[in-house]
Coordinates of C-alpha atoms in Angstrom, one line a residue:
M1 CA -6.6 11.5 -14.7
K2 CA -9.9 12.9 -13.5
K3 CA -10.3 16.7 -13.3
Y4 CA -10.4 16.9 -9.5
I5 CA -6.7 16.5 -9.3
Y6 CA -6.3 20.1 -10.5
T7 CA -8.1 21.5 -7.5
F8 CA -4.8 21.1 -5.6
A9 CA -3.2 23.8 -7.7
A10 CA -4.5 26.8 -5.7
V11 CA -3.1 25.4 -2.5
F12 CA 0.4 25.1 -4.0
L13 CA 0.2 28.7 -5.2
L14 CA -0.6 29.8 -1.7
G15 CA 2.6 28.3 -0.5
I16 CA 0.9 25.8 1.8
M17 CA 2.9 22.9 0.3
Q18 CA 6.4 22.0 1.2
S19 CA 8.8 19.3 0.2
C20 CA 10.5 16.9 2.6
S21 CA 11.4 19.2 5.4
S22 CA 10.4 18.2 9.0
Y23 CA 6.8 18.6 10.0
L24 CA 8.0 20.9 12.8
E25 CA 8.7 23.5 10.1
E26 CA 5.0 23.8 9.1
S27 CA 3.6 27.4 9.3
N28 CA 1.4 28.1 12.2
P29 CA -2.1 29.4 11.4
N30 CA -2.3 31.0 14.8
E31 CA 0.2 33.6 13.6
L32 CA -2.5 34.8 11.2
S33 CA -5.6 36.7 12.2
T34 CA -8.7 34.4 12.1
D35 CA -10.6 37.4 10.7
T36 CA -8.6 37.1 7.5
Y37 CA -7.5 33.5 7.5
W38 CA -10.9 31.9 8.3
K39 CA -13.3 34.2 6.6
N40 CA -15.5 31.5 5.2
L41 CA -15.8 27.8 4.5
E42 CA -14.0 28.3 1.2
D43 CA -10.9 29.2 3.1
S44 CA -11.1 26.2 5.3
E45 CA -11.7 24.0 2.2
S46 CA -8.5 25.2 0.7
N47 CA -6.6 24.3 3.9
L48 CA -8.3 20.9 3.9
T49 CA -7.0 20.4 0.4
S50 CA -3.5 20.8 1.9
V51 CA -4.1 17.7 4.1
Y52 CA -4.9 15.7 1.0
S53 CA -1.9 17.1 -0.7
A54 CA 0.3 15.9 2.2
M55 CA -0.8 12.4 1.5
L56 CA 1.1 12.5 -1.8
H57 CA 4.4 12.3 0.3
T58 CA 6.2 9.0 -0.6
Y59 CA 6.9 8.3 3.0
V60 CA 3.4 8.4 4.3
L61 CA 3.1 4.8 3.2
S62 CA 6.8 4.0 2.6
I63 CA 5.8 1.1 0.3
A64 CA 9.3 0.3 -0.9
E65 CA 10.7 0.2 2.6
E66 CA 7.8 -1.4 4.4
F67 CA 7.4 -4.3 2.0
N68 CA 11.1 -5.1 1.9
R69 CA 10.8 -6.0 5.6
T70 CA 8.2 -8.6 4.9
D71 CA 8.2 -12.1 3.3
L72 CA 6.9 -10.6 0.1
A73 CA 9.7 -8.6 -1.4
Y74 CA 13.5 -8.5 -1.9
P75 CA 15.7 -5.4 -2.5
G76 CA 16.8 -6.0 -6.1
R77 CA 19.2 -8.6 -7.4
R78 CA 20.1 -11.5 -5.1
T79 CA 23.7 -11.1 -6.0
R80 CA 23.7 -7.3 -5.5
P81 CA 20.9 -6.1 -3.2
T82 CA 20.0 -2.4 -3.1
G83 CA 21.7 -0.9 -0.1
Q84 CA 19.0 1.7 0.6
Y85 CA 16.6 -1.1 1.5
L86 CA 19.0 -3.7 2.9
A87 CA 18.5 -2.7 6.6
W88 CA 14.7 -3.1 6.1
Y89 CA 15.1 -6.5 4.5
Q90 CA 17.4 -7.6 7.2
Q91 CA 15.0 -6.3 9.9
R92 CA 17.8 -4.1 11.3
V93 CA 16.4 -0.6 11.0
T94 CA 17.9 1.7 13.6
S95 CA 16.8 5.1 14.9
D96 CA 19.2 7.0 12.7
N97 CA 17.9 5.5 9.4
R98 CA 17.0 8.3 7.1
E99 CA 13.9 6.7 5.6
L100 CA 12.6 5.9 9.1
G101 CA 12.8 9.6 10.0
D102 CA 11.1 10.5 6.7
A103 CA 8.3 8.0 7.4
W104 CA 7.7 9.4 10.9
D105 CA 7.8 13.1 9.8
A106 CA 5.6 12.6 6.8
K107 CA 2.8 11.2 8.9
Y108 CA 3.1 14.0 11.5
Q109 CA 3.0 16.5 8.6
V110 CA -0.4 15.2 7.7
I111 CA -1.4 15.5 11.4
W112 CA -0.1 19.0 11.6
R113 CA -2.1 20.2 8.6
A114 CA -5.2 18.3 9.9
N115 CA -4.9 20.1 13.2
Q116 CA -4.7 23.5 11.4
V117 CA -8.0 22.7 9.8
I118 CA -9.6 21.5 13.0
E119 CA -8.5 24.5 15.0
G120 CA -9.6 26.9 12.2
L121 CA -13.0 25.3 12.0
E122 CA -13.4 25.3 15.8
S123 CA -12.7 29.1 15.8
M124 CA -15.7 29.8 13.5
D125 CA -19.0 31.1 14.9
A126 CA -22.2 29.2 15.4
E127 CA -23.6 30.1 11.9
F128 CA -20.7 28.4 10.2
K129 CA -20.8 25.4 12.6
A130 CA -24.4 24.8 11.7
D131 CA -23.5 24.4 8.0
P132 CA -23.3 20.7 6.9
I133 CA -20.2 21.7 5.0
W134 CA -18.5 22.6 8.3
T135 CA -19.3 19.1 9.7
R136 CA -18.0 17.4 6.6
Q137 CA -14.8 19.3 6.6
M138 CA -14.3 18.6 10.3
A139 CA -15.0 14.9 9.7
E140 CA -12.4 14.8 6.9
A141 CA -9.7 16.5 9.0
R142 CA -10.3 14.3 12.0
F143 CA -10.2 11.2 9.8
F144 CA -6.7 12.0 8.6
R145 CA -5.5 12.9 12.0
G146 CA -6.9 9.6 13.3
L147 CA -5.5 7.7 10.4
M148 CA -2.0 8.9 10.9
H149 CA -2.1 8.2 14.6
F150 CA -3.4 4.7 13.7
Y151 CA -0.5 4.2 11.3
L152 CA 2.1 5.4 13.8
H153 CA 0.6 3.3 16.6
A154 CA 0.6 0.1 14.4
N155 CA 4.2 0.5 13.4
F156 CA 6.3 2.4 16.0
N157 CA 7.6 1.8 19.5
E158 CA 5.0 -0.9 20.5
G159 CA 2.3 1.7 19.9
K160 CA 3.7 4.3 22.3
I161 CA 3.9 7.4 20.1
V162 CA 3.4 11.1 20.6
I163 CA -0.3 12.3 20.4
R164 CA -0.4 15.6 18.5
D165 CA -3.9 17.0 19.1
A166 CA -3.2 20.7 18.6
V167 CA -0.9 23.0 16.6
P168 CA 2.0 23.8 18.9
V169 CA 2.3 27.4 20.1
A170 CA 4.6 27.5 23.1
P171 CA 7.9 25.6 23.3
E172 CA 6.5 23.0 25.7
D173 CA 3.9 22.1 23.1
F174 CA 6.7 20.7 20.9
T175 CA 8.2 18.6 23.5
K176 CA 5.5 16.1 24.4
P177 CA 6.1 12.7 25.9
T178 CA 4.9 9.5 24.3
S179 CA 1.5 8.2 25.3
S180 CA 0.7 4.6 26.2
S181 CA -0.7 2.3 23.5
E182 CA -4.1 2.4 25.2
E183 CA -4.2 6.2 25.2
V184 CA -3.3 6.3 21.5
I185 CA -6.0 3.8 20.6
K186 CA -8.6 5.8 22.5
F187 CA -7.5 9.0 20.8
F188 CA -7.5 7.8 17.2
R189 CA -10.7 5.8 17.6
E190 CA -12.5 9.0 18.8
D191 CA -11.4 10.8 15.6
L192 CA -12.3 7.8 13.3
E193 CA -15.7 7.4 15.0
F194 CA -16.5 11.1 14.5
A195 CA -15.5 10.7 10.8
Y196 CA -17.6 7.5 10.4
A197 CA -20.6 9.2 11.9
N198 CA -20.3 12.4 9.9
L199 CA -18.7 11.7 6.5
P200 CA -21.1 11.1 3.6
A201 CA -21.5 7.6 2.2
Q202 CA -19.7 8.8 -0.8
G203 CA -17.5 11.9 -1.0
K204 CA -18.5 14.8 -3.2
T205 CA -15.8 13.6 -5.5
I206 CA -14.4 10.1 -5.7
A207 CA -11.1 11.3 -4.4
R208 CA -12.6 12.4 -1.1
V209 CA -12.7 10.1 2.0
D210 CA -16.1 8.9 3.0
A211 CA -17.8 6.8 5.6
A212 CA -16.7 3.6 3.9
V213 CA -13.0 4.5 4.4
A214 CA -13.6 5.3 8.1
A215 CA -15.4 2.0 8.6
T216 CA -12.6 0.1 7.0
I217 CA -9.9 1.7 9.2
L218 CA -12.0 1.3 12.4
G219 CA -12.6 -2.4 11.6
T220 CA -8.9 -2.9 10.9
S221 CA -7.9 -1.2 14.1
Y222 CA -10.1 -3.6 16.1
L223 CA -8.7 -6.6 14.2
Y224 CA -5.2 -5.4 14.9
E225 CA -6.1 -5.2 18.6
G226 CA -7.2 -8.8 18.6
K227 CA -10.9 -7.9 18.8
P228 CA -12.6 -9.6 15.8
T229 CA -16.1 -9.3 17.3
E230 CA -15.8 -5.6 17.5
A231 CA -14.4 -5.4 13.9
I232 CA -17.2 -7.4 12.2
P233 CA -19.9 -4.7 12.2
Y234 CA -17.6 -2.2 10.4
F235 CA -16.5 -4.8 7.8
K236 CA -20.1 -6.0 7.3
D237 CA -21.2 -2.4 6.7
V238 CA -18.5 -1.8 4.1
I239 CA -19.5 -5.0 2.2
T240 CA -23.3 -4.8 2.4
N241 CA -24.1 -1.0 2.5
S242 CA -25.3 -0.2 -1.0
A243 CA -24.9 3.5 -0.3
Y244 CA -21.1 3.1 -0.6
G245 CA -21.4 2.0 -4.2
L246 CA -18.7 -0.6 -3.7
S247 CA -18.5 -4.0 -5.4
L248 CA -15.8 -6.5 -6.2
E249 CA -14.4 -5.7 -9.6
Q250 CA -15.2 -8.6 -12.0
D251 CA -12.9 -7.4 -14.8
P252 CA -9.4 -8.4 -13.8
G253 CA -8.0 -5.7 -16.0
K254 CA -9.7 -3.0 -14.0
V255 CA -8.5 -4.2 -10.5
F256 CA -5.2 -2.4 -11.1
P257 CA -6.1 0.1 -13.8
S258 CA -3.1 1.6 -15.5
G259 CA -5.1 4.7 -16.4
G260 CA -5.3 5.8 -12.8
D261 CA -9.1 5.7 -12.5
F262 CA -10.7 4.3 -9.4
S263 CA -12.1 0.7 -9.7
S264 CA -15.5 -0.3 -8.3
E265 CA -13.7 -1.9 -5.3
S266 CA -11.4 1.0 -4.5
I267 CA -12.1 2.3 -1.0
F268 CA -9.1 4.6 -0.4
E269 CA -6.8 5.6 -3.2
I270 CA -4.1 8.3 -3.5
N271 CA -4.5 10.1 -6.7
Y272 CA -1.4 11.0 -8.8
A273 CA -1.1 12.4 -12.3
D274 CA 1.8 12.4 -14.8
N275 CA 0.4 15.4 -16.7
F276 CA 0.2 17.9 -13.8
R277 CA 3.3 19.9 -12.8
P278 CA 5.7 17.5 -14.6
E279 CA 8.4 20.1 -14.0
D280 CA 8.5 19.1 -10.3
T281 CA 11.7 17.2 -9.4
F282 CA 11.2 13.6 -8.6
F283 CA 12.4 13.9 -5.0
N284 CA 9.9 16.7 -4.4
E285 CA 7.5 15.1 -2.0
A286 CA 4.8 17.6 -3.0
S287 CA 4.9 16.4 -6.5
F288 CA 1.9 14.8 -8.2
Q289 CA 4.1 11.9 -9.4
N290 CA 5.5 9.0 -7.4
R291 CA 8.7 6.9 -7.7
L292 CA 7.1 3.5 -7.5
A293 CA 7.4 2.7 -11.2
R294 CA 11.1 3.4 -10.9
R295 CA 11.4 1.3 -7.8
T296 CA 9.5 -1.8 -9.1
G297 CA 9.9 -1.5 -12.9
P298 CA 12.3 -3.5 -15.0
T299 CA 15.9 -2.5 -15.4
G300 CA 17.9 -2.5 -18.6
K301 CA 16.5 -2.5 -22.1
N302 CA 13.3 -3.7 -23.7
T303 CA 14.9 -6.3 -25.8
E304 CA 12.3 -6.1 -28.6
A305 CA 11.9 -2.3 -28.7
N306 CA 15.6 -1.8 -27.9
I307 CA 15.0 1.1 -25.5
N308 CA 15.7 1.5 -21.8
F309 CA 12.8 0.5 -19.6
G310 CA 13.4 3.3 -17.1
G311 CA 13.0 1.1 -14.1
A312 CA 15.5 0.0 -11.5
A313 CA 13.9 -3.2 -10.0
W314 CA 14.9 -2.2 -6.5
V315 CA 11.8 -3.9 -5.0
V316 CA 11.0 -7.3 -6.5
P317 CA 8.9 -10.2 -5.4
S318 CA 10.5 -12.7 -3.0
A319 CA 11.2 -16.2 -4.2
W320 CA 8.5 -17.6 -2.0
L321 CA 5.8 -15.2 -3.3
T322 CA 6.9 -15.8 -6.9
Y323 CA 6.7 -19.5 -6.5
Q324 CA 3.2 -19.3 -4.9
Y325 CA 2.0 -17.1 -7.8
M326 CA 3.4 -19.7 -10.3
Q327 CA 1.7 -22.6 -8.5
E328 CA -1.7 -20.9 -8.6
H329 CA -2.1 -22.2 -12.2
L330 CA -2.9 -25.5 -10.6
E331 CA -6.0 -23.8 -9.0
M332 CA -7.4 -22.4 -12.2
D333 CA -11.1 -23.2 -12.9
P334 CA -11.2 -25.4 -16.1
S335 CA -14.7 -24.2 -16.8
D336 CA -13.6 -20.6 -17.0
A337 CA -12.7 -19.6 -20.6
R338 CA -10.5 -16.8 -19.4
N339 CA -8.0 -19.4 -18.2
Y340 CA -7.3 -20.6 -21.7
V341 CA -5.1 -19.1 -24.4
D342 CA -7.0 -16.5 -26.4
N343 CA -9.9 -17.1 -23.9
D344 CA -10.8 -20.2 -26.1
I345 CA -11.7 -23.3 -24.1
T346 CA -10.5 -25.5 -27.1
K347 CA -6.9 -24.2 -26.6
P348 CA -4.4 -25.0 -23.9
L349 CA -4.6 -23.6 -20.4
K350 CA -2.5 -20.5 -19.7
N351 CA 0.7 -20.9 -17.8
N352 CA -0.4 -18.5 -15.0
S353 CA -3.5 -17.6 -13.2
L354 CA -5.2 -14.3 -13.9
R355 CA -4.3 -13.1 -10.4
A356 CA -0.6 -14.0 -11.0
S357 CA -0.4 -12.4 -14.4
H358 CA -2.0 -9.2 -13.2
S359 CA 0.2 -8.9 -10.1
I360 CA 3.7 -9.9 -11.3
A361 CA 5.7 -10.4 -14.4
L362 CA 7.0 -14.0 -15.0
V363 CA 9.2 -15.4 -17.7
N364 CA 6.7 -18.1 -18.6
D365 CA 3.8 -15.6 -19.0
E366 CA 3.3 -15.6 -22.8
T367 CA -0.3 -14.6 -22.9
S368 CA -0.4 -11.1 -21.3
V369 CA 1.1 -7.8 -22.4
Y370 CA 4.2 -6.5 -20.7
Y371 CA 5.6 -3.2 -22.2
G372 CA 4.2 -4.0 -25.7
Y373 CA 5.2 -7.6 -25.9
T374 CA 5.0 -10.8 -23.8
A375 CA 7.1 -10.8 -20.6
P376 CA 9.9 -13.1 -21.9
Q377 CA 10.0 -11.1 -25.2
S378 CA 10.5 -7.7 -23.6
F379 CA 12.6 -8.5 -20.4
A380 CA 15.6 -10.7 -20.2
F381 CA 14.9 -12.0 -16.6
G382 CA 18.6 -12.4 -15.9
G383 CA 20.8 -11.8 -13.0
T384 CA 18.4 -13.4 -10.4
L385 CA 15.6 -11.1 -11.5
F386 CA 13.1 -13.9 -12.1
S387 CA 9.9 -11.8 -11.4
L388 CA 8.8 -8.2 -11.1
F389 CA 5.9 -6.4 -9.6
K390 CA 3.3 -5.0 -12.0
K391 CA 0.9 -3.0 -9.8
Y392 CA 2.8 0.3 -9.9
T393 CA 4.3 0.2 -13.4
N394 CA 3.0 1.7 -16.7
H395 CA 3.4 -1.5 -18.7
L396 CA 0.1 -1.3 -20.5
N397 CA -1.6 1.2 -22.8
G398 CA 1.0 0.6 -25.6
N399 CA 4.0 1.7 -23.5
T400 CA 7.2 -0.1 -24.3
A401 CA 9.1 1.7 -21.4
E402 CA 8.3 4.0 -18.5
D403 CA 9.6 6.9 -20.5
D404 CA 6.7 6.5 -22.9
T405 CA 4.6 8.3 -20.3
N406 CA 4.6 12.1 -20.1
T407 CA 7.5 12.1 -17.8
S408 CA 9.9 9.2 -16.9
G409 CA 10.2 6.1 -14.7
W410 CA 11.1 8.4 -11.8
K411 CA 7.8 10.3 -12.1
S412 CA 4.8 8.0 -12.4
G413 CA 1.1 9.0 -12.5
R414 CA -0.1 5.6 -11.4
N415 CA -2.5 5.8 -8.4
V416 CA -1.7 4.1 -5.2
V417 CA -4.6 2.0 -3.8
V418 CA -4.4 1.8 0.0
N419 CA -7.6 -0.1 0.7
R420 CA -9.6 -2.3 -1.6
L421 CA -12.9 -4.2 -1.0
S422 CA -11.2 -7.5 -1.4
G423 CA -9.0 -6.7 1.5
V424 CA -12.1 -6.1 3.6
Y425 CA -13.5 -9.4 2.5
L426 CA -10.4 -11.2 3.7
M427 CA -10.4 -9.4 7.1
Y428 CA -14.0 -10.2 7.5
A429 CA -13.3 -13.8 6.7
E430 CA -10.5 -13.8 9.3
C431 CA -12.9 -12.5 11.9
L432 CA -15.2 -15.4 11.2
A433 CA -12.5 -18.1 11.2
S434 CA -13.3 -19.2 14.8
T435 CA -17.1 -19.0 14.5
D436 CA -18.4 -19.5 10.9
I437 CA -16.0 -21.4 8.6
P438 CA -18.6 -21.8 5.8
K439 CA -19.4 -18.1 5.6
A440 CA -15.7 -17.2 5.9
V441 CA -14.8 -19.5 3.0
G442 CA -17.7 -18.1 1.0
L443 CA -16.2 -14.6 1.3
V444 CA -12.8 -15.9 0.0
N445 CA -14.5 -17.8 -2.8
E446 CA -16.1 -14.6 -4.1
I447 CA -12.6 -13.2 -4.6
R448 CA -11.3 -16.4 -6.1
K449 CA -14.1 -16.5 -8.6
R450 CA -13.2 -13.1 -9.9
W451 CA -9.7 -14.5 -10.7
G452 CA -11.1 -17.6 -12.3
L453 CA -9.9 -19.9 -9.5
I454 CA -11.6 -23.0 -8.3
P455 CA -13.6 -22.4 -5.1
L456 CA -12.4 -23.7 -1.7
D457 CA -14.3 -26.5 0.0
A458 CA -15.5 -25.3 3.4
G459 CA -15.8 -28.9 4.6
T460 CA -12.0 -29.4 4.4
F461 CA -11.1 -26.6 6.8
N462 CA -11.0 -26.0 10.5
E463 CA -9.9 -22.8 12.1
T464 CA -6.2 -23.6 12.0
T465 CA -6.1 -24.8 8.4
F466 CA -8.3 -21.9 7.2
M467 CA -6.0 -19.4 8.9
D468 CA -3.1 -21.0 7.1
Q469 CA -4.9 -20.5 3.8
L470 CA -5.5 -16.9 4.6
M471 CA -2.0 -16.2 6.0
Y472 CA 0.1 -17.9 3.4
H473 CA -2.0 -17.8 0.2
E474 CA -5.1 -15.5 0.1
Y475 CA -3.7 -12.4 1.9
P476 CA -0.3 -12.3 0.2
L477 CA -1.4 -13.2 -3.3
E478 CA -4.3 -10.8 -3.3
L479 CA -2.7 -7.8 -1.6
S480 CA 1.0 -8.0 -2.3
L481 CA 2.6 -4.6 -2.2
E482 CA -0.6 -2.9 -1.2
G483 CA -1.7 -0.9 1.9
F484 CA 0.2 0.5 4.8
S485 CA 2.7 -2.0 6.2
T486 CA -0.1 -4.6 6.1
R487 CA 2.1 -7.7 5.8
S488 CA 4.5 -6.7 8.6
I489 CA 1.7 -5.9 10.9
D490 CA -0.1 -9.1 10.0
L491 CA 2.8 -11.4 10.6
R492 CA 3.5 -9.7 14.0
R493 CA -0.1 -9.8 15.2
W494 CA -0.6 -13.5 14.1
G495 CA 2.5 -14.4 16.2
V496 CA 4.1 -16.3 13.3
A497 CA 6.8 -13.9 12.2
Q498 CA 9.8 -15.6 13.9
Q499 CA 8.8 -19.0 12.6
R500 CA 7.9 -17.7 9.2
F501 CA 11.3 -16.1 8.6
Q502 CA 13.1 -19.2 10.0
D503 CA 11.2 -21.5 7.6
L504 CA 11.9 -19.3 4.6
S505 CA 15.6 -19.0 5.5
T506 CA 16.0 -22.8 5.1
Q507 CA 14.1 -23.0 1.8
V508 CA 16.4 -23.5 -1.2
Y509 CA 15.5 -22.3 -4.7
G510 CA 17.2 -22.6 -8.1
L511 CA 16.8 -21.2 -11.6
A512 CA 16.2 -23.0 -14.9
D513 CA 16.3 -22.0 -18.5
Y514 CA 13.1 -21.1 -20.2
T515 CA 12.3 -21.4 -23.9
Y516 CA 9.9 -18.9 -25.3
T517 CA 8.5 -17.7 -28.7
R518 CA 9.9 -14.5 -30.1
T519 CA 7.8 -12.0 -32.1
N520 CA 9.1 -13.5 -35.3
G521 CA 7.7 -16.9 -34.4
K522 CA 11.1 -18.5 -33.7
T523 CA 12.1 -19.9 -30.3
A524 CA 14.8 -18.5 -28.0
K525 CA 16.0 -19.2 -24.5
R526 CA 16.1 -17.1 -21.4
K527 CA 18.8 -18.6 -19.3
K528 CA 18.5 -19.0 -15.5
S529 CA 15.1 -17.2 -15.5
L530 CA 12.5 -19.7 -14.3
L531 CA 12.3 -20.2 -10.6
E532 CA 12.4 -23.8 -9.3
L533 CA 11.9 -25.1 -5.8
G534 CA 14.8 -27.0 -4.2
S535 CA 16.9 -27.5 -7.4
G536 CA 18.3 -25.8 -10.5
A537 CA 21.3 -23.6 -11.2
T538 CA 22.5 -20.8 -8.9
P539 CA 20.9 -22.2 -5.7
F540 CA 20.0 -19.6 -3.1
S541 CA 17.9 -18.9 0.1
E542 CA 16.4 -15.7 1.4
Y543 CA 15.7 -14.1 4.8
T544 CA 18.6 -15.6 6.8
E545 CA 19.3 -12.2 8.4
A546 CA 15.6 -11.6 9.1
A547 CA 15.4 -15.0 10.8
D548 CA 18.5 -14.1 12.9
A549 CA 17.0 -10.7 13.9
W550 CA 13.7 -12.3 15.1
A551 CA 15.6 -15.1 16.9
S552 CA 17.6 -12.4 18.7
G553 CA 14.5 -10.7 20.1
Y554 CA 13.2 -8.3 17.4
N555 CA 9.5 -7.7 17.8
G556 CA 8.5 -6.2 14.5
Y557 CA 8.1 -2.6 15.7
L558 CA 10.2 0.3 14.4
P559 CA 12.1 2.5 16.9
L560 CA 11.4 6.2 17.5
P561 CA 13.5 8.0 14.9
Q562 CA 16.2 10.5 15.8
S563 CA 14.2 13.2 14.1
E564 CA 11.8 13.0 17.0
T565 CA 14.1 12.2 20.0
L566 CA 16.6 14.9 19.2
N567 CA 14.0 17.6 18.9
N568 CA 11.7 16.3 21.6
Q569 CA 13.7 15.3 24.7
N570 CA 10.5 14.3 26.4
A571 CA 10.0 11.5 23.9
N572 CA 13.2 9.7 25.1

């Protein structure tokens, strides 16, 4: 981990941090004298750090919950799904769901702290306000306030959420009604535009937000609103502005680096560490560790090392996504040596594409390392667990289990990448789908080249077929389990969710045995471990409940949680 992570420590010692209590319990800076609380820009910098610290909260992104309500993930074993995520998978989340309330409260906690910084900065005199540091701090605080309102608007109550633009003082400040979707958009755009205009091209440390992050979110907000023309200038700026220092990472091993460092295409990344405050409990939302390795990592024992993995496999790839990753081997570029065993063009082609092998673990992947061995050597792939996500596990660096890190599977130091440059390429390509197919295909091909895949032929596409390529191949395979609720929002805004879940609910998959090579050179068999389409042992389908929910009128938005409506009668 980089050294800047330790700058958070002073804020913890000041008692600014809290665990998972409601955002309404945050301390009010108005109770303190501004003469003592805001003496200088160092004081405001410390409080700004508390905003970044609030982003460590698991439920700001709710990755495990949000992706279980998409076509990309399944909650554990097909024979025994994880109850905590079952309502999300079935698209039946109700207002009393605990994780729903946590997701709402975590975002408003970030807003609360951002408002503390904003009001403190506004209370300073003209001399401080003339300082460029003041402007940068204000831009960072307004970015996070705008970002959280954008997240809430995109996911809850058809965009009708509570705008929190000040720290509550009087009782009536707590009980605010929801605003219209249009009012919320106007509010968060003003914050994000201020951030875009006033943030540096690159933050003073790589962990700070900068103008590229603001441009990415602004462009995304216009795309979500169905205004691709307005989104294009922001996406184009992110891609072409050399001041941002961004480029598509050409080394596949660095796209999802296990060491936690930021890659060349990382735009917005939440920085964790397994070696700082390891004594924190794993359900402490102020902890510098996250639980995603536990949620996505393998369960049981490493069969070669004979030790427990430390994972639970509660969030695993869906059958459809797994099969699409498996089929991508048919698109590998035969002229790229990386696609061959030992990177030797005279040897056989690998079973899986580079993108597949860096994204998920498959039983037939015998050329990449997974917890010290190949995937079939280390993991049994039994009990309908035929694939596992890799992006948040510590399966490299010589680890044979999650417990080989400084802590445990419950407390991972792996960073969480929220926005990557390849995602901006795909959104920019989507914006061009109706006006410039060759340019849009060219953007996608730059990503595919990085993974050693054959380029797409622009001449074979029209707007409809190119959008199909984006919706059902490039977006999900490139960005699976990344970002804030990206897949749910995409399926909803494309207007394909109901048909998508209906189609998937009728697709039958089966499992076949797979023969692999053990470390001693002998062959062995992993039974019922290789996914097959339409045949094989233990036939099954997925998403029947989600299909029923959409057919019954579900629209993809989450309801207002009870944590808000019980405390804020005006929100009802």
